[in-house]
Coordinates of C-alpha atoms (C1' of nucleotides) in Angstrom, one line a residue:
Chain A
M1 CA 105.8 175.4 107.3
T2 CA 105.6 178.6 105.3
E3 CA 102.4 179.1 103.4
R4 CA 102.7 177.3 100.2
V5 CA 99.7 178.7 98.3
V6 CA 100.1 182.2 96.8
P7 CA 96.9 184.2 96.1
P8 CA 96.1 184.3 92.4
A9 CA 96.4 188.1 92.3
A10 CA 100.1 187.9 93.4
R11 CA 101.1 185.3 90.8
R12 CA 103.5 186.7 88.3
R13 CA 106.2 184.3 87.4
R14 CA 104.6 182.0 84.9
R15 CA 107.1 179.3 84.9
P16 CA 106.3 176.3 82.7
T17 CA 106.6 172.7 84.0
K18 CA 109.2 170.3 82.7
Q19 CA 106.7 169.3 80.0
G20 CA 106.1 172.8 79.0
V21 CA 102.7 173.5 80.5
V22 CA 102.0 176.8 82.2
L23 CA 99.9 176.1 85.2
S24 CA 97.0 178.2 86.5
E25 CA 94.1 177.8 88.8
E26 CA 91.7 177.9 85.8
L27 CA 93.7 175.3 83.9
I28 CA 93.8 173.0 86.9
V29 CA 90.1 173.3 87.5
A30 CA 89.2 172.8 83.8
T31 CA 91.5 169.7 83.6
A32 CA 90.0 168.3 86.8
L33 CA 86.5 168.7 85.4
R34 CA 87.6 167.0 82.1
L35 CA 89.2 164.1 84.1
I36 CA 86.0 163.6 86.1
E37 CA 83.7 163.6 83.1
E38 CA 85.9 161.3 81.0
H39 CA 87.1 158.8 83.5
G40 CA 84.7 159.0 86.5
A41 CA 84.9 160.6 89.9
D42 CA 87.4 158.0 91.0
A43 CA 89.8 159.2 88.4
L44 CA 90.3 162.4 90.2
S45 CA 93.4 162.2 92.4
V46 CA 96.2 164.6 92.9
R47 CA 98.6 162.3 91.2
R48 CA 96.4 161.6 88.2
L49 CA 95.6 165.3 87.8
G50 CA 99.3 166.1 87.9
R51 CA 99.9 163.5 85.2
A52 CA 97.0 164.9 83.1
L53 CA 98.4 168.4 83.4
G54 CA 102.0 167.4 82.7
A55 CA 103.2 168.5 86.2
D56 CA 104.4 167.0 89.4
P57 CA 101.6 166.3 91.8
S58 CA 103.1 168.4 94.5
S59 CA 103.1 171.4 92.2
L60 CA 99.3 171.6 92.7
Y61 CA 99.8 172.4 96.3
R62 CA 101.1 175.8 95.2
Y63 CA 97.5 176.5 94.0
F64 CA 95.4 174.6 96.4
R65 CA 96.1 173.9 100.1
H66 CA 94.6 170.5 99.9
T67 CA 92.2 168.4 97.7
D68 CA 89.3 169.9 99.4
D69 CA 90.2 173.4 98.2
L70 CA 90.3 172.0 94.7
M71 CA 86.8 170.5 95.1
L72 CA 85.4 173.9 96.2
A73 CA 86.9 175.5 93.1
I74 CA 85.4 172.9 90.9
A75 CA 82.0 173.4 92.5
D76 CA 82.1 177.1 92.1
E77 CA 83.0 176.8 88.4
L78 CA 79.9 174.6 87.9
I79 CA 77.7 177.2 89.6
G80 CA 79.2 179.9 87.5
R81 CA 78.5 178.0 84.2
T82 CA 74.9 177.5 85.2
L83 CA 74.3 181.0 86.3
R84 CA 75.7 182.5 83.2
T85 CA 72.9 181.1 81.1
W86 CA 70.1 182.3 83.3
N87 CA 68.3 185.5 82.8
P88 CA 65.4 186.3 85.1
T89 CA 62.2 187.8 83.7
G90 CA 60.6 189.3 86.8
D91 CA 58.0 186.5 87.4
W92 CA 59.5 185.0 90.6
R93 CA 57.8 181.6 90.2
A94 CA 58.9 181.2 86.6
D95 CA 62.4 182.5 87.4
L96 CA 62.9 180.1 90.2
R97 CA 61.5 177.2 88.2
E98 CA 63.8 178.0 85.4
L99 CA 66.9 178.3 87.6
G100 CA 66.1 175.1 89.5
L101 CA 65.7 173.1 86.3
R102 CA 68.8 174.7 84.9
M103 CA 70.9 173.8 87.9
H104 CA 69.5 170.3 87.9
A105 CA 70.3 169.9 84.3
G106 CA 73.8 171.3 84.9
A107 CA 74.3 168.7 87.6
L108 CA 73.2 165.9 85.3
A109 CA 75.5 167.1 82.6
H110 CA 78.5 166.7 85.0
P111 CA 77.3 163.8 87.1
R112 CA 80.5 163.0 88.8
A113 CA 81.4 166.5 89.7
A114 CA 77.9 167.2 90.9
V115 CA 78.1 164.3 93.3
L116 CA 81.3 165.5 94.7
S117 CA 80.5 169.1 95.1
S118 CA 76.8 169.3 95.8
Y119 CA 77.2 169.5 99.5
R120 CA 79.9 172.2 99.7
V121 CA 79.5 175.8 100.6
T122 CA 82.3 177.4 98.6
G123 CA 82.0 181.1 99.7
R124 CA 83.5 181.9 96.3
V125 CA 82.4 184.5 93.7
H126 CA 79.9 182.5 91.7
E127 CA 78.2 181.1 94.6
I128 CA 77.8 184.5 96.2
E129 CA 76.3 185.9 93.0
A130 CA 73.8 183.0 93.0
V131 CA 72.8 183.6 96.6
E132 CA 72.4 187.3 95.9
A133 CA 70.3 186.7 92.8
I134 CA 67.9 184.2 94.3
L135 CA 67.4 186.3 97.5
G136 CA 66.7 189.2 95.2
V137 CA 64.0 187.3 93.3
L138 CA 62.3 186.3 96.5
R139 CA 62.4 189.6 98.3
G140 CA 61.3 191.3 95.1
A141 CA 58.3 189.0 95.1
G142 CA 57.3 190.3 98.5
F143 CA 58.6 187.6 100.9
P144 CA 59.6 189.0 104.3
D145 CA 63.3 188.5 105.0
A146 CA 63.0 185.6 107.3
E147 CA 60.7 183.7 105.0
A148 CA 62.8 184.6 102.0
V149 CA 65.8 183.0 103.6
R150 CA 63.8 179.9 104.6
I151 CA 62.5 179.4 101.1
Y152 CA 65.9 180.2 99.6
H153 CA 67.5 177.5 101.8
A154 CA 64.9 174.9 101.0
F155 CA 65.0 175.7 97.3
V156 CA 68.8 175.6 97.0
D157 CA 69.3 172.5 99.1
Q158 CA 66.5 170.7 97.3
T159 CA 68.0 171.5 93.9
L160 CA 71.5 170.4 94.9
A161 CA 70.3 167.3 96.7
F162 CA 68.2 166.1 93.8
G163 CA 71.0 167.0 91.4
A164 CA 73.4 164.8 93.4
L165 CA 70.9 162.0 93.8
D166 CA 69.9 161.8 90.1
S167 CA 73.5 162.2 89.1
A168 CA 74.5 159.4 91.3
S169 CA 72.1 157.0 89.7
T170 CA 73.1 158.0 86.2
A171 CA 76.7 157.5 87.2
L172 CA 76.1 153.8 88.2
P173 CA 78.0 151.3 86.1
G174 CA 75.9 150.2 83.2
P175 CA 74.4 146.8 84.2
A176 CA 73.7 148.0 87.8
R177 CA 71.7 150.9 86.3
A178 CA 69.7 148.7 84.0
A179 CA 68.9 146.4 86.9
E180 CA 67.6 149.3 89.0
A181 CA 65.4 150.5 86.2
S182 CA 63.7 147.1 85.9
V183 CA 63.0 146.6 89.5
W184 CA 59.7 148.5 89.3
R185 CA 58.5 146.4 86.5
A186 CA 60.0 143.1 87.5
T187 CA 59.5 143.2 91.2
Y188 CA 57.0 145.8 92.4
A189 CA 54.5 145.4 89.5
R190 CA 54.2 141.7 90.3
L191 CA 53.4 141.9 94.0
P192 CA 50.0 140.3 94.7
A193 CA 47.1 142.6 95.8
G194 CA 46.5 140.3 98.7
T195 CA 49.7 141.1 100.5
H196 CA 50.5 144.5 99.0
P197 CA 47.2 146.1 98.1
N198 CA 48.5 149.7 97.8
I199 CA 51.4 148.8 95.5
A200 CA 49.2 146.5 93.4
A201 CA 46.5 149.3 93.0
T202 CA 49.1 151.8 91.9
A203 CA 51.4 149.6 90.0
R204 CA 50.6 151.2 86.6
H205 CA 51.6 154.6 88.0
L206 CA 54.7 153.3 89.8
V207 CA 56.1 151.8 86.6
A208 CA 55.5 155.0 84.7
D209 CA 56.6 157.4 87.4
M210 CA 59.5 155.9 89.4
P211 CA 62.2 155.5 86.8
R212 CA 62.0 159.3 86.1
S213 CA 63.4 162.0 88.3
S214 CA 60.9 163.5 90.7
Y215 CA 62.8 166.8 90.8
P216 CA 60.4 168.7 88.6
A217 CA 57.4 167.5 90.6
A218 CA 59.2 168.3 93.9
L219 CA 60.1 171.7 92.7
E220 CA 56.5 172.4 91.7
L221 CA 55.3 171.4 95.1
L222 CA 57.8 173.7 96.7
L223 CA 56.8 176.6 94.5
E224 CA 53.1 176.0 95.2
A225 CA 53.7 176.0 99.0
A226 CA 55.8 179.1 98.7
E227 CA 53.1 180.9 96.8
A228 CA 50.5 179.9 99.4
R229 CA 52.8 181.3 102.2
L230 CA 53.3 184.5 100.2
T231 CA 49.6 185.2 99.9
A232 CA 49.2 184.4 103.6
C233 CA 51.9 186.8 104.5
Q234 CA 50.4 189.6 102.3
R235 CA 47.0 189.1 103.8
R236 CA 48.3 189.3 107.4
P237 CA 51.7 191.0 107.3
V238 CA 54.2 189.9 110.0
A239 CA 56.4 192.2 112.0
E240 CA 60.1 191.4 111.2
Chain B
M1 CA 91.0 133.1 92.2
T2 CA 88.5 130.8 93.7
E3 CA 85.5 132.6 95.4
R4 CA 86.6 133.9 98.7
V5 CA 83.2 134.7 100.2
V6 CA 81.1 131.9 101.6
P7 CA 77.3 132.4 101.8
P8 CA 76.2 132.8 105.4
A9 CA 74.1 129.7 105.3
A10 CA 77.0 127.5 104.5
R11 CA 79.2 128.7 107.3
R12 CA 79.9 126.1 109.9
R13 CA 83.4 126.2 111.1
R14 CA 83.5 128.9 113.7
R15 CA 87.2 129.3 114.1
P16 CA 88.3 132.1 116.5
T17 CA 90.9 134.6 115.5
K18 CA 94.3 134.8 117.1
Q19 CA 92.8 137.2 119.7
G20 CA 89.9 134.8 120.4
V21 CA 87.1 136.5 118.6
V22 CA 84.6 134.5 116.6
L23 CA 83.7 136.5 113.4
S24 CA 80.3 136.7 111.8
E25 CA 78.6 138.9 109.3
E26 CA 76.4 140.3 112.1
L27 CA 79.4 141.1 114.3
I28 CA 81.3 142.8 111.5
V29 CA 78.3 145.0 110.6
A30 CA 77.6 145.8 114.2
T31 CA 81.2 146.7 114.9
A32 CA 81.4 148.8 111.7
L33 CA 78.3 150.8 112.9
R34 CA 79.9 151.2 116.3
L35 CA 83.1 152.4 114.8
I36 CA 81.3 155.0 112.7
E37 CA 79.3 156.2 115.6
E38 CA 82.2 156.4 118.0
H39 CA 85.0 157.8 115.9
G40 CA 83.3 159.4 112.9
A41 CA 82.9 158.2 109.4
D42 CA 86.6 158.4 108.6
A43 CA 87.3 155.8 111.2
L44 CA 85.8 153.1 109.0
S45 CA 88.5 151.4 107.0
V46 CA 89.1 147.7 106.5
R47 CA 92.3 147.9 108.5
R48 CA 90.8 149.8 111.4
L49 CA 87.7 147.5 111.4
G50 CA 90.0 144.5 111.5
R51 CA 91.9 146.0 114.4
A52 CA 88.6 146.8 116.3
L53 CA 87.4 143.2 115.7
G54 CA 90.7 141.7 116.8
A55 CA 91.3 140.1 113.4
D56 CA 93.5 140.5 110.4
P57 CA 92.0 142.9 107.9
S58 CA 92.1 140.4 105.2
S59 CA 89.8 138.1 107.1
L60 CA 86.9 140.4 106.4
Y61 CA 87.2 139.4 102.7
R62 CA 85.9 136.0 103.7
Y63 CA 82.6 137.8 104.5
F64 CA 82.4 140.7 102.0
R65 CA 83.8 140.8 98.5
H66 CA 84.8 144.4 98.9
T67 CA 84.0 147.5 101.0
D68 CA 81.0 148.3 98.9
D69 CA 79.4 145.0 99.9
L70 CA 80.0 145.9 103.5
M71 CA 78.5 149.3 103.1
L72 CA 75.3 147.8 101.5
A73 CA 75.0 145.4 104.4
I74 CA 75.2 148.3 106.8
A75 CA 72.6 150.3 104.8
D76 CA 70.2 147.4 104.8
E77 CA 70.5 147.1 108.6
L78 CA 69.8 150.8 108.9
I79 CA 66.6 150.6 106.8
G80 CA 65.4 147.8 109.0
R81 CA 66.1 149.8 112.2
T82 CA 64.3 152.9 111.0
L83 CA 61.1 151.1 109.9
R84 CA 60.9 149.1 113.0
T85 CA 60.6 152.2 115.2
W86 CA 57.8 153.8 113.2
N87 CA 54.2 153.3 114.1
P88 CA 51.6 155.3 112.0
T89 CA 48.8 156.9 113.9
G90 CA 46.2 157.5 111.1
D91 CA 46.9 161.2 110.7
W92 CA 48.6 161.2 107.3
R93 CA 50.4 164.5 107.6
A94 CA 51.8 163.6 111.1
D95 CA 52.7 160.1 110.0
L96 CA 54.6 161.3 106.9
R97 CA 56.4 164.0 108.9
E98 CA 57.4 161.5 111.5
L99 CA 58.6 159.0 109.0
G100 CA 60.5 161.6 107.0
L101 CA 62.3 162.9 110.1
R102 CA 63.1 159.4 111.3
M103 CA 64.6 158.4 107.9
H104 CA 66.6 161.7 107.8
A105 CA 67.9 161.2 111.4
G106 CA 68.8 157.6 110.6
A107 CA 70.8 158.7 107.6
L108 CA 72.6 161.4 109.6
A109 CA 73.5 158.8 112.3
H110 CA 75.4 156.8 109.7
P111 CA 76.5 159.2 107.1
R112 CA 78.8 157.0 105.0
A113 CA 76.2 154.3 104.6
A114 CA 73.5 156.9 103.8
V115 CA 75.6 158.5 101.1
L116 CA 76.3 155.2 99.4
S117 CA 72.8 153.7 99.6
S118 CA 70.5 156.7 99.1
Y119 CA 70.3 156.4 95.3
R120 CA 69.9 152.6 95.1
V121 CA 66.6 150.8 94.6
T122 CA 67.1 147.5 96.3
G123 CA 63.7 145.9 95.8
R124 CA 64.3 144.0 99.1
V125 CA 61.9 143.3 101.8
H126 CA 62.4 146.4 104.0
E127 CA 62.1 148.7 101.0
I128 CA 59.0 147.1 99.8
E129 CA 57.4 147.3 103.2
A130 CA 58.2 151.0 103.2
V131 CA 56.6 151.7 99.8
E132 CA 53.5 149.8 100.7
A133 CA 53.1 151.7 104.0
I134 CA 53.6 155.1 102.5
L135 CA 51.3 154.5 99.6
G136 CA 48.8 153.2 102.1
V137 CA 49.0 156.4 104.2
L138 CA 48.4 158.6 101.1
R139 CA 45.6 156.6 99.6
G140 CA 44.0 156.3 102.9
A141 CA 44.1 160.1 103.2
G142 CA 42.1 160.3 100.0
F143 CA 44.7 161.0 97.3
P144 CA 43.8 159.6 93.9
D145 CA 46.2 156.9 92.8
A146 CA 48.1 159.0 90.3
E147 CA 48.5 161.9 92.7
A148 CA 49.5 159.5 95.5
V149 CA 52.3 158.0 93.5
R150 CA 53.5 161.5 92.5
I151 CA 53.5 162.7 96.2
Y152 CA 55.1 159.4 97.3
H153 CA 57.9 159.7 94.7
A154 CA 58.7 163.3 95.7
F155 CA 58.5 162.5 99.4
V156 CA 60.8 159.5 99.2
D157 CA 63.3 161.1 96.9
Q158 CA 63.4 164.3 98.8
T159 CA 64.0 162.5 102.0
L160 CA 66.8 160.3 100.6
A161 CA 68.3 163.2 98.7
F162 CA 68.4 165.4 101.8
G163 CA 69.6 162.5 103.9
A164 CA 72.6 162.0 101.6
L165 CA 73.3 165.7 101.2
D166 CA 73.3 166.4 104.9
S167 CA 75.2 163.2 105.6
A168 CA 77.8 164.2 103.1
S169 CA 78.5 167.4 105.0
T170 CA 78.6 165.8 108.4
A171 CA 81.0 163.2 106.9
L172 CA 83.5 166.0 105.9
P173 CA 86.8 165.8 107.6
G174 CA 86.8 167.9 110.8
P175 CA 88.6 171.1 109.6
A176 CA 86.7 171.3 106.3
R177 CA 83.4 171.0 108.2
A178 CA 84.3 173.8 110.6
A179 CA 85.3 176.0 107.7
E180 CA 82.0 175.5 106.0
A181 CA 80.1 176.5 109.2
S182 CA 82.0 179.7 109.4
V183 CA 81.7 180.8 105.8
W184 CA 78.3 182.3 106.4
R185 CA 79.5 184.4 109.3
A186 CA 83.0 185.1 108.0
T187 CA 82.2 185.7 104.3
Y188 CA 78.5 186.3 103.6
A189 CA 77.7 188.4 106.7
R190 CA 80.5 190.8 105.8
L191 CA 79.4 191.6 102.2
P192 CA 78.7 195.4 101.8
A193 CA 75.1 196.4 101.1
G194 CA 76.3 198.4 98.1
T195 CA 77.3 195.4 96.0
H196 CA 75.1 192.7 97.6
P197 CA 72.0 194.4 99.0
N198 CA 69.9 191.3 99.4
I199 CA 72.6 189.3 101.2
A200 CA 73.3 192.3 103.4
A201 CA 69.6 192.8 104.3
T202 CA 69.1 189.1 105.3
A203 CA 72.6 188.4 106.7
R204 CA 71.2 187.9 110.2
H205 CA 68.8 185.2 109.0
L206 CA 71.4 183.6 106.7
V207 CA 73.8 183.2 109.6
A208 CA 71.1 181.7 111.8
D209 CA 69.5 179.5 109.1
M210 CA 72.1 178.2 106.7
P211 CA 74.3 176.1 109.0
R212 CA 71.3 173.9 109.9
S213 CA 69.7 171.3 107.6
S214 CA 66.8 172.6 105.6
Y215 CA 65.1 169.3 105.5
P216 CA 62.5 169.9 108.1
A217 CA 61.5 173.1 106.3
A218 CA 61.5 171.5 102.9
L219 CA 59.4 168.6 104.3
E220 CA 56.9 171.0 105.8
L221 CA 56.6 172.8 102.4
L222 CA 56.0 169.5 100.7
L223 CA 53.3 168.5 103.1
E224 CA 51.6 171.9 102.8
A225 CA 51.5 171.7 99.0
A226 CA 50.2 168.1 99.2
E227 CA 47.4 169.1 101.6
A228 CA 46.4 171.9 99.2
R229 CA 46.3 169.5 96.3
L230 CA 44.2 167.1 98.4
T231 CA 41.5 169.6 99.2
A232 CA 41.6 170.7 95.5
C233 CA 41.1 167.1 94.5
Q234 CA 38.2 166.6 96.9
R235 CA 36.5 169.7 95.8
R236 CA 36.6 168.8 92.2
P237 CA 37.2 165.0 91.9
V238 CA 39.1 163.8 88.9
A239 CA 38.4 160.7 86.8
E240 CA 41.2 158.2 87.2
Chain C
dC1 C1' 89.0 107.1 117.6
dT2 C1' 91.3 108.6 113.6
dC3 C1' 92.2 111.3 109.9
dA4 C1' 91.9 113.8 105.6
dA5 C1' 89.6 117.8 103.6
dC6 C1' 88.9 122.3 103.7
dA7 C1' 86.9 126.7 105.9
dG8 C1' 88.7 130.3 107.5
dG9 C1' 92.4 133.1 109.8
dT10 C1' 97.1 135.2 108.8
dC11 C1' 101.1 137.1 106.4
dA12 C1' 103.4 139.7 103.1
dA13 C1' 103.2 142.3 99.3
dC14 C1' 101.3 145.4 95.5
dG15 C1' 100.1 149.8 93.8
dC16 C1' 97.5 153.4 95.0
dT17 C1' 96.4 157.7 97.8
dG18 C1' 97.2 162.7 100.0
dT19 C1' 100.7 165.4 101.8
dT20 C1' 105.3 167.7 103.1
dG21 C1' 110.4 168.9 103.7
dT22 C1' 113.9 170.0 100.8
dC23 C1' 116.2 171.4 96.8
dA24 C1' 116.9 173.6 92.1
dT25 C1' 116.1 177.1 88.8
dA26 C1' 114.3 180.5 85.9
dA27 C1' 111.6 184.8 85.9
dG28 C1' 111.3 189.7 87.0
dG29 C1' 112.3 193.8 89.4
dT30 C1' 116.1 196.7 90.1
Chain D
dA1 C1' 123.5 191.7 85.0
dC2 C1' 122.3 190.5 89.3
dC3 C1' 119.6 188.9 93.3
dT4 C1' 115.4 187.4 95.2
dT5 C1' 112.1 184.5 95.4
dA6 C1' 108.2 182.3 93.2
dT7 C1' 107.3 178.0 91.6
dG8 C1' 108.3 173.5 89.9
dA9 C1' 110.5 168.8 91.0
dC10 C1' 111.9 165.1 93.8
dA11 C1' 111.8 161.7 97.4
dA12 C1' 109.7 160.0 101.2
dC13 C1' 106.0 158.9 104.7
dA14 C1' 102.0 156.7 106.4
dG15 C1' 97.8 154.8 105.3
dC16 C1' 94.5 152.8 102.1
dG17 C1' 91.9 148.5 99.7
dT18 C1' 92.9 144.2 97.9
dT19 C1' 95.0 139.6 96.8
dG20 C1' 97.8 135.2 96.5
dA21 C1' 100.0 131.9 99.2
dC22 C1' 100.3 129.7 103.4
dC23 C1' 99.0 127.6 107.7
dT24 C1' 95.9 125.4 111.1
dG25 C1' 91.8 124.1 113.8
dT26 C1' 87.2 122.0 113.1
dT27 C1' 84.5 118.8 111.3
dG28 C1' 82.1 114.7 109.5
dA29 C1' 83.0 110.2 107.6
dG30 C1' 84.8 105.6 108.2

DNA sequence: CTCAACAGGTCAACGCTGTTGTCATAAGGT
DNA sequence: ACCTTATGACAACAGCGTTGACCTGTTGAG
């Protein structure tokens, strides 16, 4: 088969579909995001997307080689949107905290897309910008290269992983979600101290803490550990 | 439609399939796990599972209402297996590290089940046992109750989140997964220092580090931060 | 020892999915 | 104004989860 997809730069003939829509990579991604948000992750299929766009499903294969390509484009768009609203101040810890919380919030704002795209490495422009920026913050703070990459990796994966996890629970169908929320009060808080001493002793804290996301706390722990390593590095510098 | 699924307790007539197999919930779950292990996550479909069992696909609907039900049964089995092989030694840091790595490995071994079950609070026996055990480790180490719950929450969510994240990437269809692995070498490592100085400077480390899971590193960071907090608490005890 | 009830296996069909080979046509460069 | 070809449309394929209807072997009661 001859290559079906034409690189965006080479596209010139903007021929409308039967229903009068002029397709483009941007329009397709935007429509996909809208579909996901409005009707759930399951609503995203090539056929439904085609219908929503007013085009034949097979037309999309002129823009994306397969559905996976489309997912990567969606993921990159999400990264771009988040990055655009972030302006670092120079304080590495504050900057990373801010970016982490922003990415997490961004994921929660598009739960279904976040779940689908969190685990992809896109290699696209927005992602590259993000990598460059975060590495810049860490190296600027004085982390040696190897350590900077290690912290970067843990930071990014932690943020994406929690984003997907928390998105997944907010995306649960209504009743199931309510049931989950009450388990801590209804089940755990009632366990007798005799059989479950540790749960019983901390029940109050569990009920208060567990229904909320632990991402902020986990992020803080990561930043604390990173700072400790930084001072350790600076006290006794390592050869790279 | 009258209810198709009969509760396991009520099952009595063990009628063999045409190919002579006697079905059961246990056999179905075991076969599903075997399928996933032997032929990858994509190999698990109702039809393939039926074929592997020597039964008509629709027979499975006598045991599970839908595929999700089956996935949850598989997940429950996994939790059980993981807990059963963990025996704490008394060293809180080593014990948490061991449990975290075990849970993560368990998730990776059965990616599909992990992705589906990571964000659910079941409130079932195995889960309760795990909560009690982890809280016991932390409180035994000397963490005050509130801090113990905070650490527990971050620890568990981080483990589940990374388990799901890493599972999701291993569950990618073959070609997509290979593509991801090569992005760091093919795209990132080739960016010029002029436009992307930080990526260029750390390219070597990125290529080496990024294709691997960052969970072990993230876990270590969490444990380090926890230890720091513990010594801080012990130096200046807080009123609870 | 017989026999009716019914649990549980089977069959066929529905509508959905991603994907591709082929064809038609209008846009753009010349 | 023409010719090329980019790009949209169509039809078809195999595979998916799921369900309603049907058939049959097992079972416990009489």
